[in-house]
Amino acid sequence: MSALTPPTDMPTPTTDKITQAAMETIYLCKFRVSMDGEWLCLRELDDISLTPDPEPTHEDPNYLMANERMNLMNMAKLSIKGLIESALNLGRTLDSDYAPLQQFFVVMEHCLKHGLKAKKTFLGQNKSFWGPLELVEKLVPEAGEITASVKDLPGLKTPVGRGRAWLRLALMQKKLSEYMKALINKKELLSEFYEPNALMMEEEGAIIAGLLVGLNVIDANFCMKGEDLDSQVGVIDFSMYLKDGNSSKGSEGDGQITAILDQKNYVEELNRHLNATVNNLQTKVDTLEKANTKLTEELAVANNRIITLQEEMERVKEESSYILESNRKGPKPDRTTEGQALSEARKHLKEETQLRLDVEKELEMQISMRQEMELAMKMLEKDVCEKQDALVSLRQQVDDLRALKHELAFKLQSSDLGVKQKSELNSRLEEKTNQMAATIKQLEQSSCGSHPDCARPSEADSLLSWTTGSSNRTLETRSTVCSWKWRSSGGSGTSLG
C-alpha cells in the first residue's frame, strides 16, 4: 500500500484510483493461496522462499500475474469442491441464497475479470467480462438461447449484471464447462479482450474449465427477475475455506454413504451421456429412412423410364419391319433414299440400345445402394437395442444403490440411538454406585461411633465390594452386547458397501 501511494498529504484522484485497485487485488498479490488437503492456507509472499536462487522481485508484473493466476486457480478448486460436497450432502435443488453457490460465482467472476483489457469510452475506462461471454454463441449454437434470454431480462442495465446472469443460466443448463472449454480453445478471439498473461489465456484457465465438469451433478434453480445483479459486490469469503482445528473426521458410515452417492452421480451422468448417444443414433436412423424413401422414389422413376424406352424400341422395331415389308412387296424405289432411311433407323436403334444399357447400369447401382442402406439400418437398430438394454440395467443399478443408501442410513441411525441409550444407562449406574458408596461410608462412620470395637466395617466392605462387582458385571455384559450389535451392524454395512 505504501509503495503505491505518493508521499503527499492531500489525496488526489490518481491516488484514490491506485489505492482502490490495490485494495481489490491485495488478496491476490500480497498472499499466496495454497491447499492443505481440502483446506485453504494463506502465507505472505515475504515469508516464502521458493529456491535458493534470487527470485524475481514482487514488483515484477509477470510475477504478480502468475501469482494471481495460481491463487485464483486454487480458490476455484476449493470453491468447486466445497460446492459439490455441500450440495450432495444437502440433497436438494440449490437456489441463489445458498452461500457456497454465491462464493462460486464470485470466484468465477474474478477469474473472468483477470487480465481484462480496459476499453475506453466517453465515461472513462471500462472492464467487463460480458464481451468474451457473448462470443460463446458463435462457437456453440446452443448458447444463443442463453444470450438471448439475458438480453431480454428487463432488470439488467450493466454488462456486469448480464455476465452474472449468463453464468447462472449456464450452470442451470449444465453446460458451463462445455462453454468455457469452447471459449478457452479460441485464443485468437480472446486476445481481443485479455492480456497475454491473463488467466483465460494460460493453462490455469483450461484447468478450471476441466474442474467445472463436476458441477453437472448439481441441480440449481435461479429467479432472475427479482434479483439485483448489477449492484452486487463480489468479495471472496476466505472464512469458508480456512482450516478449523476442532473439525472432526467423518465416521465410517458417512464415508460409505458418500461413496454410494458418488457412484449414483456417476451412473446418472453416464445415463445422460447414453441418452444423448441414443438420440444421435435415432437422428441418424431418421436420416437414413428419408434417404431410403428418396432412393425408392428415384428407383420407381427409373423403372418407368425403362418401360417407356422399351415401348419406344418396340415401336421402332415394328416401324423398321413394316418398312422392310413394304419395300419387298411394292415397286423398288430409289436405292439411295432407302439406304438413308435404313441407316437413320439403325442409328436411332443404336442410340436407344445404348440409352437402355445406361439406364440398366444406373438401376443396378441404385439397387446396390439400397441394399447397403438396409444393412446399415439393421446395424443401427441392433446398436439402439443394445443401448436400451444397457440403460435398463443402469437404471436398475441406480434403484439398488438408492435402496442400499436408505438401508445404511437407517442402520446408522439405529446404532447411534442404541449407543446413546447405553451411555445414558452407564452414567446412571455410575451415579447409583457413587451414592451406594457414600451411603456405606456413612454407615461405617455411624457404626464406628456407636461400637468402639468397629466389628461391622468388614460386613460393609463386603457389601460394597459385592455391589461394585455386580454393577461392573452388569456394565461388562451390556457393553459386550452393545459391541456385538455394533459389530454385526457394521459388518452388514461393510458387506453391503
PDB file of C-alpha atoms in Angstrom, residues 85-300:
ATOM      1  CA  GLU A  85     -19.777 -31.777  -1.380  1.00  0.00           C
ATOM      2  CA  SER A  86     -22.215 -29.429   0.353  1.00  0.00           C
ATOM      3  CA  ALA A  87     -24.801 -29.790  -2.433  1.00  0.00           C
ATOM      4  CA  LEU A  88     -24.649 -33.600  -2.292  1.00  0.00           C
ATOM      5  CA  ASN A  89     -24.988 -33.569   1.495  1.00  0.00           C
ATOM      6  CA  LEU A  90     -27.893 -31.126   1.251  1.00  0.00           C
ATOM      7  CA  GLY A  91     -29.691 -33.325  -1.289  1.00  0.00           C
ATOM      8  CA  ARG A  92     -31.967 -30.711  -2.857  1.00  0.00           C
ATOM      9  CA  THR A  93     -32.086 -28.135  -5.645  1.00  0.00           C
ATOM     10  CA  LEU A  94     -29.893 -25.099  -4.928  1.00  0.00           C
ATOM     11  CA  ASP A  95     -31.084 -21.506  -5.186  1.00  0.00           C
ATOM     12  CA  SER A  96     -29.431 -18.094  -5.265  1.00  0.00           C
ATOM     13  CA  ASP A  97     -29.388 -17.779  -1.435  1.00  0.00           C
ATOM     14  CA  TYR A  98     -27.049 -20.739  -0.960  1.00  0.00           C
ATOM     15  CA  ALA A  99     -23.753 -19.349   0.392  1.00  0.00           C
ATOM     16  CA  PRO A 100     -21.266 -21.802  -1.276  1.00  0.00           C
ATOM     17  CA  LEU A 101     -23.003 -21.179  -4.613  1.00  0.00           C
ATOM     18  CA  GLN A 102     -22.696 -17.414  -4.178  1.00  0.00           C
ATOM     19  CA  GLN A 103     -18.982 -17.769  -3.402  1.00  0.00           C
ATOM     20  CA  PHE A 104     -18.508 -19.940  -6.500  1.00  0.00           C
ATOM     21  CA  PHE A 105     -19.983 -17.229  -8.734  1.00  0.00           C
ATOM     22  CA  VAL A 106     -17.759 -14.608  -7.042  1.00  0.00           C
ATOM     23  CA  VAL A 107     -14.639 -16.724  -7.744  1.00  0.00           C
ATOM     24  CA  MET A 108     -15.709 -17.303 -11.375  1.00  0.00           C
ATOM     25  CA  GLU A 109     -16.278 -13.578 -11.800  1.00  0.00           C
ATOM     26  CA  HIS A 110     -12.752 -12.834 -10.548  1.00  0.00           C
ATOM     27  CA  CYS A 111     -11.330 -15.496 -12.901  1.00  0.00           C
ATOM     28  CA  LEU A 112     -13.104 -13.938 -15.895  1.00  0.00           C
ATOM     29  CA  LYS A 113     -12.033 -10.410 -14.886  1.00  0.00           C
ATOM     30  CA  HIS A 114      -8.359 -11.334 -14.518  1.00  0.00           C
ATOM     31  CA  GLY A 115      -6.228  -9.637 -17.163  1.00  0.00           C
ATOM     32  CA  LEU A 116      -9.105  -7.902 -18.956  1.00  0.00           C
ATOM     33  CA  LYS A 117      -8.154  -5.081 -21.272  1.00  0.00           C
ATOM     34  CA  ALA A 118      -9.705  -1.748 -20.386  1.00  0.00           C
ATOM     35  CA  LYS A 119     -11.939  -0.311 -23.113  1.00  0.00           C
ATOM     36  CA  LYS A 120     -12.016   3.461 -23.366  1.00  0.00           C
ATOM     37  CA  THR A 121     -15.433   5.112 -23.534  1.00  0.00           C
ATOM     38  CA  PHE A 122     -16.627   8.695 -23.208  1.00  0.00           C
ATOM     39  CA  LEU A 123     -17.310   7.982 -19.492  1.00  0.00           C
ATOM     40  CA  GLY A 124     -13.818   6.605 -18.883  1.00  0.00           C
ATOM     41  CA  GLN A 125     -12.204   3.167 -18.914  1.00  0.00           C
ATOM     42  CA  ASN A 126     -14.474   0.125 -18.575  1.00  0.00           C
ATOM     43  CA  LYS A 127     -13.649  -3.505 -17.802  1.00  0.00           C
ATOM     44  CA  SER A 128     -16.388  -6.075 -18.332  1.00  0.00           C
ATOM     45  CA  PHE A 129     -16.318  -9.840 -18.941  1.00  0.00           C
ATOM     46  CA  TRP A 130     -19.642  -9.736 -20.828  1.00  0.00           C
ATOM     47  CA  GLY A 131     -17.806  -9.244 -24.121  1.00  0.00           C
ATOM     48  CA  PRO A 132     -15.978 -12.623 -24.068  1.00  0.00           C
ATOM     49  CA  LEU A 133     -19.148 -14.424 -22.955  1.00  0.00           C
ATOM     50  CA  GLU A 134     -21.037 -13.061 -25.962  1.00  0.00           C
ATOM     51  CA  LEU A 135     -18.570 -14.903 -28.221  1.00  0.00           C
ATOM     52  CA  VAL A 136     -19.737 -18.297 -26.935  1.00  0.00           C
ATOM     53  CA  GLU A 137     -22.919 -18.265 -29.049  1.00  0.00           C
ATOM     54  CA  LYS A 138     -20.730 -18.054 -32.174  1.00  0.00           C
ATOM     55  CA  LEU A 139     -18.723 -21.101 -31.068  1.00  0.00           C
ATOM     56  CA  VAL A 140     -21.577 -23.184 -29.576  1.00  0.00           C
ATOM     57  CA  PRO A 141     -25.013 -22.560 -31.163  1.00  0.00           C
ATOM     58  CA  GLU A 142     -26.794 -23.856 -28.045  1.00  0.00           C
ATOM     59  CA  ALA A 143     -25.511 -20.851 -26.085  1.00  0.00           C
ATOM     60  CA  GLY A 144     -27.519 -18.483 -28.269  1.00  0.00           C
ATOM     61  CA  GLU A 145     -30.631 -19.231 -26.221  1.00  0.00           C
ATOM     62  CA  ILE A 146     -28.872 -18.142 -23.006  1.00  0.00           C
ATOM     63  CA  THR A 147     -27.540 -14.949 -24.575  1.00  0.00           C
ATOM     64  CA  ALA A 148     -30.977 -14.046 -25.920  1.00  0.00           C
ATOM     65  CA  SER A 149     -32.580 -14.692 -22.519  1.00  0.00           C
ATOM     66  CA  VAL A 150     -30.013 -12.468 -20.782  1.00  0.00           C
ATOM     67  CA  LYS A 151     -30.595  -9.637 -23.245  1.00  0.00           C
ATOM     68  CA  ASP A 152     -34.361  -9.896 -22.746  1.00  0.00           C
ATOM     69  CA  LEU A 153     -34.208  -9.588 -18.934  1.00  0.00           C
ATOM     70  CA  PRO A 154     -35.664  -6.164 -18.059  1.00  0.00           C
ATOM     71  CA  GLY A 155     -33.805  -5.568 -14.775  1.00  0.00           C
ATOM     72  CA  LEU A 156     -30.243  -5.799 -16.159  1.00  0.00           C
ATOM     73  CA  LYS A 157     -28.697  -2.462 -17.118  1.00  0.00           C
ATOM     74  CA  THR A 158     -24.923  -3.067 -16.948  1.00  0.00           C
ATOM     75  CA  PRO A 159     -22.619  -5.534 -18.746  1.00  0.00           C
ATOM     76  CA  VAL A 160     -21.503  -6.925 -15.359  1.00  0.00           C
ATOM     77  CA  GLY A 161     -25.085  -7.853 -14.482  1.00  0.00           C
ATOM     78  CA  ARG A 162     -25.553  -9.542 -17.862  1.00  0.00           C
ATOM     79  CA  GLY A 163     -22.354 -11.546 -17.344  1.00  0.00           C
ATOM     80  CA  ARG A 164     -23.520 -12.710 -13.895  1.00  0.00           C
ATOM     81  CA  ALA A 165     -26.907 -13.731 -15.277  1.00  0.00           C
ATOM     82  CA  TRP A 166     -25.179 -15.619 -18.124  1.00  0.00           C
ATOM     83  CA  LEU A 167     -23.101 -17.637 -15.624  1.00  0.00           C
ATOM     84  CA  ARG A 168     -26.193 -18.602 -13.630  1.00  0.00           C
ATOM     85  CA  LEU A 169     -28.172 -19.679 -16.690  1.00  0.00           C
ATOM     86  CA  ALA A 170     -25.220 -21.734 -17.997  1.00  0.00           C
ATOM     87  CA  LEU A 171     -24.982 -23.531 -14.627  1.00  0.00           C
ATOM     88  CA  MET A 172     -28.723 -24.243 -14.700  1.00  0.00           C
ATOM     89  CA  GLN A 173     -28.304 -25.673 -18.213  1.00  0.00           C
ATOM     90  CA  LYS A 174     -25.342 -27.826 -17.008  1.00  0.00           C
ATOM     91  CA  LYS A 175     -23.266 -26.593 -19.963  1.00  0.00           C
ATOM     92  CA  LEU A 176     -20.915 -24.159 -18.155  1.00  0.00           C
ATOM     93  CA  SER A 177     -17.865 -26.431 -18.573  1.00  0.00           C
ATOM     94  CA  GLU A 178     -18.594 -27.006 -22.273  1.00  0.00           C
ATOM     95  CA  TYR A 179     -18.989 -23.280 -22.968  1.00  0.00           C
ATOM     96  CA  MET A 180     -15.787 -22.359 -21.066  1.00  0.00           C
ATOM     97  CA  LYS A 181     -13.760 -25.019 -22.913  1.00  0.00           C
ATOM     98  CA  ALA A 182     -15.010 -23.778 -26.279  1.00  0.00           C
ATOM     99  CA  LEU A 183     -14.121 -20.201 -25.314  1.00  0.00           C
ATOM    100  CA  ILE A 184     -10.634 -21.045 -23.992  1.00  0.00           C
ATOM    101  CA  ASN A 185      -9.758 -23.041 -27.119  1.00  0.00           C
ATOM    102  CA  LYS A 186     -10.154 -19.867 -29.239  1.00  0.00           C
ATOM    103  CA  LYS A 187      -7.154 -17.876 -28.021  1.00  0.00           C
ATOM    104  CA  GLU A 188      -7.171 -15.721 -31.143  1.00  0.00           C
ATOM    105  CA  LEU A 189     -10.636 -14.416 -30.218  1.00  0.00           C
ATOM    106  CA  LEU A 190      -9.817 -13.964 -26.526  1.00  0.00           C
ATOM    107  CA  SER A 191      -6.710 -11.915 -27.318  1.00  0.00           C
ATOM    108  CA  GLU A 192      -9.028  -9.037 -28.235  1.00  0.00           C
ATOM    109  CA  PHE A 193     -10.311  -8.863 -24.635  1.00  0.00           C
ATOM    110  CA  TYR A 194      -7.477 -10.234 -22.451  1.00  0.00           C
ATOM    111  CA  GLU A 195      -3.809  -9.543 -21.850  1.00  0.00           C
ATOM    112  CA  PRO A 196      -1.355 -12.243 -22.985  1.00  0.00           C
ATOM    113  CA  ASN A 197      -0.658 -13.380 -19.382  1.00  0.00           C
ATOM    114  CA  ALA A 198      -4.301 -13.388 -18.221  1.00  0.00           C
ATOM    115  CA  LEU A 199      -5.828 -16.477 -16.627  1.00  0.00           C
ATOM    116  CA  MET A 200      -8.075 -17.221 -19.612  1.00  0.00           C
ATOM    117  CA  MET A 201      -5.040 -17.170 -21.928  1.00  0.00           C
ATOM    118  CA  GLU A 202      -2.882 -19.512 -19.819  1.00  0.00           C
ATOM    119  CA  GLU A 203      -3.001 -23.144 -18.699  1.00  0.00           C
ATOM    120  CA  GLU A 204      -4.853 -22.317 -15.468  1.00  0.00           C
ATOM    121  CA  GLY A 205      -7.954 -21.389 -17.465  1.00  0.00           C
ATOM    122  CA  ALA A 206      -8.074 -24.824 -19.100  1.00  0.00           C
ATOM    123  CA  ILE A 207      -7.666 -26.489 -15.674  1.00  0.00           C
ATOM    124  CA  ILE A 208     -10.593 -24.508 -14.241  1.00  0.00           C
ATOM    125  CA  ALA A 209     -12.729 -25.385 -17.281  1.00  0.00           C
ATOM    126  CA  GLY A 210     -11.982 -29.064 -16.636  1.00  0.00           C
ATOM    127  CA  LEU A 211     -12.931 -28.733 -12.956  1.00  0.00           C
ATOM    128  CA  LEU A 212     -16.314 -27.297 -13.933  1.00  0.00           C
ATOM    129  CA  VAL A 213     -17.363 -30.696 -15.338  1.00  0.00           C
ATOM    130  CA  GLY A 214     -18.096 -31.865 -11.780  1.00  0.00           C
ATOM    131  CA  LEU A 215     -20.842 -29.245 -11.429  1.00  0.00           C
ATOM    132  CA  ASN A 216     -23.047 -31.234 -13.836  1.00  0.00           C
ATOM    133  CA  VAL A 217     -24.226 -33.327 -10.845  1.00  0.00           C
ATOM    134  CA  ILE A 218     -25.732 -30.224  -9.182  1.00  0.00           C
ATOM    135  CA  ASP A 219     -29.322 -29.100  -9.762  1.00  0.00           C
ATOM    136  CA  ALA A 220     -29.771 -25.329  -9.439  1.00  0.00           C
ATOM    137  CA  ASN A 221     -32.756 -23.034  -9.941  1.00  0.00           C
ATOM    138  CA  PHE A 222     -32.492 -19.227 -10.046  1.00  0.00           C
ATOM    139  CA  CYS A 223     -35.108 -16.491 -10.340  1.00  0.00           C
ATOM    140  CA  MET A 224     -33.500 -13.650 -12.326  1.00  0.00           C
ATOM    141  CA  LYS A 225     -36.404 -11.226 -12.423  1.00  0.00           C
ATOM    142  CA  GLY A 226     -36.336 -10.100  -8.790  1.00  0.00           C
ATOM    143  CA  GLU A 227     -32.565 -10.283  -8.244  1.00  0.00           C
ATOM    144  CA  ASP A 228     -30.347  -7.191  -8.483  1.00  0.00           C
ATOM    145  CA  LEU A 229     -27.246  -8.481 -10.265  1.00  0.00           C
ATOM    146  CA  ASP A 230     -25.957  -5.044 -11.311  1.00  0.00           C
ATOM    147  CA  SER A 231     -25.078  -3.709  -7.845  1.00  0.00           C
ATOM    148  CA  GLN A 232     -23.777  -6.864  -6.136  1.00  0.00           C
ATOM    149  CA  VAL A 233     -20.286  -6.628  -4.608  1.00  0.00           C
ATOM    150  CA  GLY A 234     -18.135  -9.657  -5.411  1.00  0.00           C
ATOM    151  CA  VAL A 235     -15.891 -10.311  -2.354  1.00  0.00           C
ATOM    152  CA  ILE A 236     -14.357 -13.733  -1.698  1.00  0.00           C
ATOM    153  CA  ASP A 237     -15.125 -15.008   1.821  1.00  0.00           C
ATOM    154  CA  PHE A 238     -11.964 -16.844   2.905  1.00  0.00           C
ATOM    155  CA  SER A 239     -13.531 -17.905   6.217  1.00  0.00           C
ATOM    156  CA  MET A 240     -15.497 -20.627   4.400  1.00  0.00           C
ATOM    157  CA  TYR A 241     -12.265 -22.371   3.365  1.00  0.00           C
ATOM    158  CA  LEU A 242      -9.887 -21.722   6.286  1.00  0.00           C
ATOM    159  CA  LYS A 243      -8.984 -24.801   8.349  1.00  0.00           C
ATOM    160  CA  ASP A 244     -10.647 -25.236  11.775  1.00  0.00           C
ATOM    161  CA  GLY A 245      -8.603 -27.053  14.429  1.00  0.00           C
ATOM    162  CA  ASN A 246     -11.711 -28.535  16.050  1.00  0.00           C
ATOM    163  CA  SER A 247     -13.015 -30.126  12.829  1.00  0.00           C
ATOM    164  CA  SER A 248     -13.876 -33.791  13.340  1.00  0.00           C
ATOM    165  CA  LYS A 249     -13.422 -36.584  10.841  1.00  0.00           C
ATOM    166  CA  GLY A 250     -16.435 -38.286   9.337  1.00  0.00           C
ATOM    167  CA  SER A 251     -17.441 -41.731  10.561  1.00  0.00           C
ATOM    168  CA  GLU A 252     -17.117 -44.902   8.526  1.00  0.00           C
ATOM    169  CA  GLY A 253     -20.838 -44.924   7.765  1.00  0.00           C
ATOM    170  CA  ASP A 254     -20.664 -41.396   6.340  1.00  0.00           C
ATOM    171  CA  GLY A 255     -17.771 -42.444   4.124  1.00  0.00           C
ATOM    172  CA  GLN A 256     -19.790 -45.361   2.755  1.00  0.00           C
ATOM    173  CA  ILE A 257     -22.793 -43.129   2.090  1.00  0.00           C
ATOM    174  CA  THR A 258     -20.536 -40.595   0.334  1.00  0.00           C
ATOM    175  CA  ALA A 259     -19.071 -43.338  -1.843  1.00  0.00           C
ATOM    176  CA  ILE A 260     -22.559 -44.549  -2.741  1.00  0.00           C
ATOM    177  CA  LEU A 261     -23.653 -41.014  -3.619  1.00  0.00           C
ATOM    178  CA  ASP A 262     -20.567 -40.627  -5.830  1.00  0.00           C
ATOM    179  CA  GLN A 263     -21.426 -43.880  -7.606  1.00  0.00           C
ATOM    180  CA  LYS A 264     -25.026 -42.725  -8.015  1.00  0.00           C
ATOM    181  CA  ASN A 265     -23.950 -39.404  -9.518  1.00  0.00           C
ATOM    182  CA  TYR A 266     -21.535 -41.181 -11.860  1.00  0.00           C
ATOM    183  CA  VAL A 267     -24.257 -43.561 -13.019  1.00  0.00           C
ATOM    184  CA  GLU A 268     -26.650 -40.649 -13.601  1.00  0.00           C
ATOM    185  CA  GLU A 269     -24.023 -38.795 -15.643  1.00  0.00           C
ATOM    186  CA  LEU A 270     -23.323 -41.946 -17.655  1.00  0.00           C
ATOM    187  CA  ASN A 271     -27.050 -42.377 -18.179  1.00  0.00           C
ATOM    188  CA  ARG A 272     -27.282 -38.825 -19.505  1.00  0.00           C
ATOM    189  CA  HIS A 273     -24.462 -39.467 -21.975  1.00  0.00           C
ATOM    190  CA  LEU A 274     -26.103 -42.701 -23.121  1.00  0.00           C
ATOM    191  CA  ASN A 275     -29.389 -40.864 -23.667  1.00  0.00           C
ATOM    192  CA  ALA A 276     -27.577 -38.322 -25.811  1.00  0.00           C
ATOM    193  CA  THR A 277     -25.963 -41.165 -27.798  1.00  0.00           C
ATOM    194  CA  VAL A 278     -29.343 -42.836 -28.327  1.00  0.00           C
ATOM    195  CA  ASN A 279     -30.815 -39.549 -29.526  1.00  0.00           C
ATOM    196  CA  ASN A 280     -27.967 -39.139 -32.012  1.00  0.00           C
ATOM    197  CA  LEU A 281     -28.477 -42.691 -33.299  1.00  0.00           C
ATOM    198  CA  GLN A 282     -32.204 -42.085 -33.631  1.00  0.00           C
ATOM    199  CA  THR A 283     -31.461 -38.961 -35.661  1.00  0.00           C
ATOM    200  CA  LYS A 284     -29.175 -40.975 -37.937  1.00  0.00           C
ATOM    201  CA  VAL A 285     -31.882 -43.632 -38.374  1.00  0.00           C
ATOM    202  CA  ASP A 286     -34.409 -40.961 -39.349  1.00  0.00           C
ATOM    203  CA  THR A 287     -31.934 -39.525 -41.866  1.00  0.00           C
ATOM    204  CA  LEU A 288     -31.317 -42.968 -43.385  1.00  0.00           C
ATOM    205  CA  GLU A 289     -35.058 -43.605 -43.625  1.00  0.00           C
ATOM    206  CA  LYS A 290     -35.516 -40.332 -45.510  1.00  0.00           C
ATOM    207  CA  ALA A 291     -32.634 -41.236 -47.837  1.00  0.00           C
ATOM    208  CA  ASN A 292     -34.144 -44.690 -48.391  1.00  0.00           C
ATOM    209  CA  THR A 293     -37.507 -43.137 -49.261  1.00  0.00           C
ATOM    210  CA  LYS A 294     -35.817 -40.798 -51.725  1.00  0.00           C
ATOM    211  CA  LEU A 295     -33.923 -43.679 -53.357  1.00  0.00           C
ATOM    212  CA  THR A 296     -37.142 -45.685 -53.636  1.00  0.00           C
ATOM    213  CA  GLU A 297     -38.795 -42.799 -55.465  1.00  0.00           C
ATOM    214  CA  GLU A 298     -35.826 -42.455 -57.811  1.00  0.00           C
ATOM    215  CA  LEU A 299     -35.925 -46.201 -58.477  1.00  0.00           C
ATOM    216  CA  ALA A 300     -39.602 -46.005 -59.405  1.00  0.00           C
TER     217      ALA A 300
END
